[in-house]
Amino acid sequence: MLSQVRYNFHPDCELSINKLVSLKYYTSYVHLAMSFYFERDDVALENFAKSFREMSAAERRQADKLIDFQTQRGGRVQLQDIEKPAKSEWRNGLEATQDALELQKNVNKSLLDLHQLATNKEDPQLCNFLESNFLKDNVESMKTLGDHVTSLKGLNAGRSSGMGEYLFDKHTLE
C-alpha cells in the first residue's frame, strides 16, 4: 500500500536512501571495531578509541536522520544485513585512520550519487536535505581524517608503533 504523504519521491531515490542507510550502519560498525581495537590493553590508545567511538555514533545518528527523512517522505525503510568489518586489528593508528578516510570517501561518493539521482528525478527536497545535513559535514570529516593521516606520517607513526603515535593520541585527539 502506498503512503498517503508520498509525493514527488521516486522509488529509485527511496532504494538509494535504503542503501545509504546500510552503508552508514556499516561505517559505524567499522569505526566501532576500530574503537574496540584501540581500547585493548595491549594497544591502550584511549583517545584513538574515543575518537573512533564518536565517529561510530555520528554515523548512526546520520543513518537515523536518513530513516526519519525516508518515513517523512512516505518511503519505506528496508533494512539490509550489515556486513562484518573486514578487519578487527590494525598495525597502528595511521593504518586505521587511512582506512577510516577511505570509508568516508565511499560514503561521500554514495552521497554525491544520491544527490545526482535526486537532481535527475527532480526532487529538490532530497537535494536540500542532503546539502544541509550531510555533504558539508562529510567533506569536513574527510579533511580532518586527511590532516590526521598527514600528521601521523610526519611523526613516523606508520613505520613503527611508538612515541609518535602515543604523542598524537595524547595531544591531537584529546
XYZ file of N, CA, C and O in Angstrom, residues 10 33 46 80 103 125 139 145 165 173:
40
model
N 10.689 9.525 -5.914
C 10.893 8.447 -6.872
C 11.367 7.170 -6.163
O 12.186 7.228 -5.237
N 34.581 -1.159 15.623
C 35.649 -2.164 15.678
C 37.001 -1.497 15.910
O 37.837 -2.002 16.670
N 43.787 5.486 24.276
C 42.417 5.818 24.651
C 41.786 6.903 23.790
O 40.583 6.869 23.543
N 18.876 -3.700 5.613
C 19.602 -4.796 4.990
C 20.606 -5.358 5.990
O 20.889 -4.742 7.014
N 36.796 4.843 4.003
C 35.373 4.646 4.268
C 34.600 5.942 4.045
O 33.521 5.947 3.445
N 13.584 18.531 -2.605
C 13.574 18.296 -1.157
C 14.719 17.381 -0.743
O 15.392 17.635 0.256
N 32.552 16.295 3.948
C 33.798 16.880 3.434
C 34.690 17.305 4.601
O 35.912 17.086 4.576
N 40.264 13.764 8.783
C 40.972 12.484 8.698
C 42.231 12.605 7.849
O 43.280 12.059 8.206
N 52.969 7.885 17.656
C 51.561 7.523 17.774
C 51.027 7.883 19.165
O 49.919 8.412 19.304
N 44.250 14.129 19.581
C 42.901 13.565 19.649
C 42.175 13.882 20.941
O 41.058 13.443 21.127
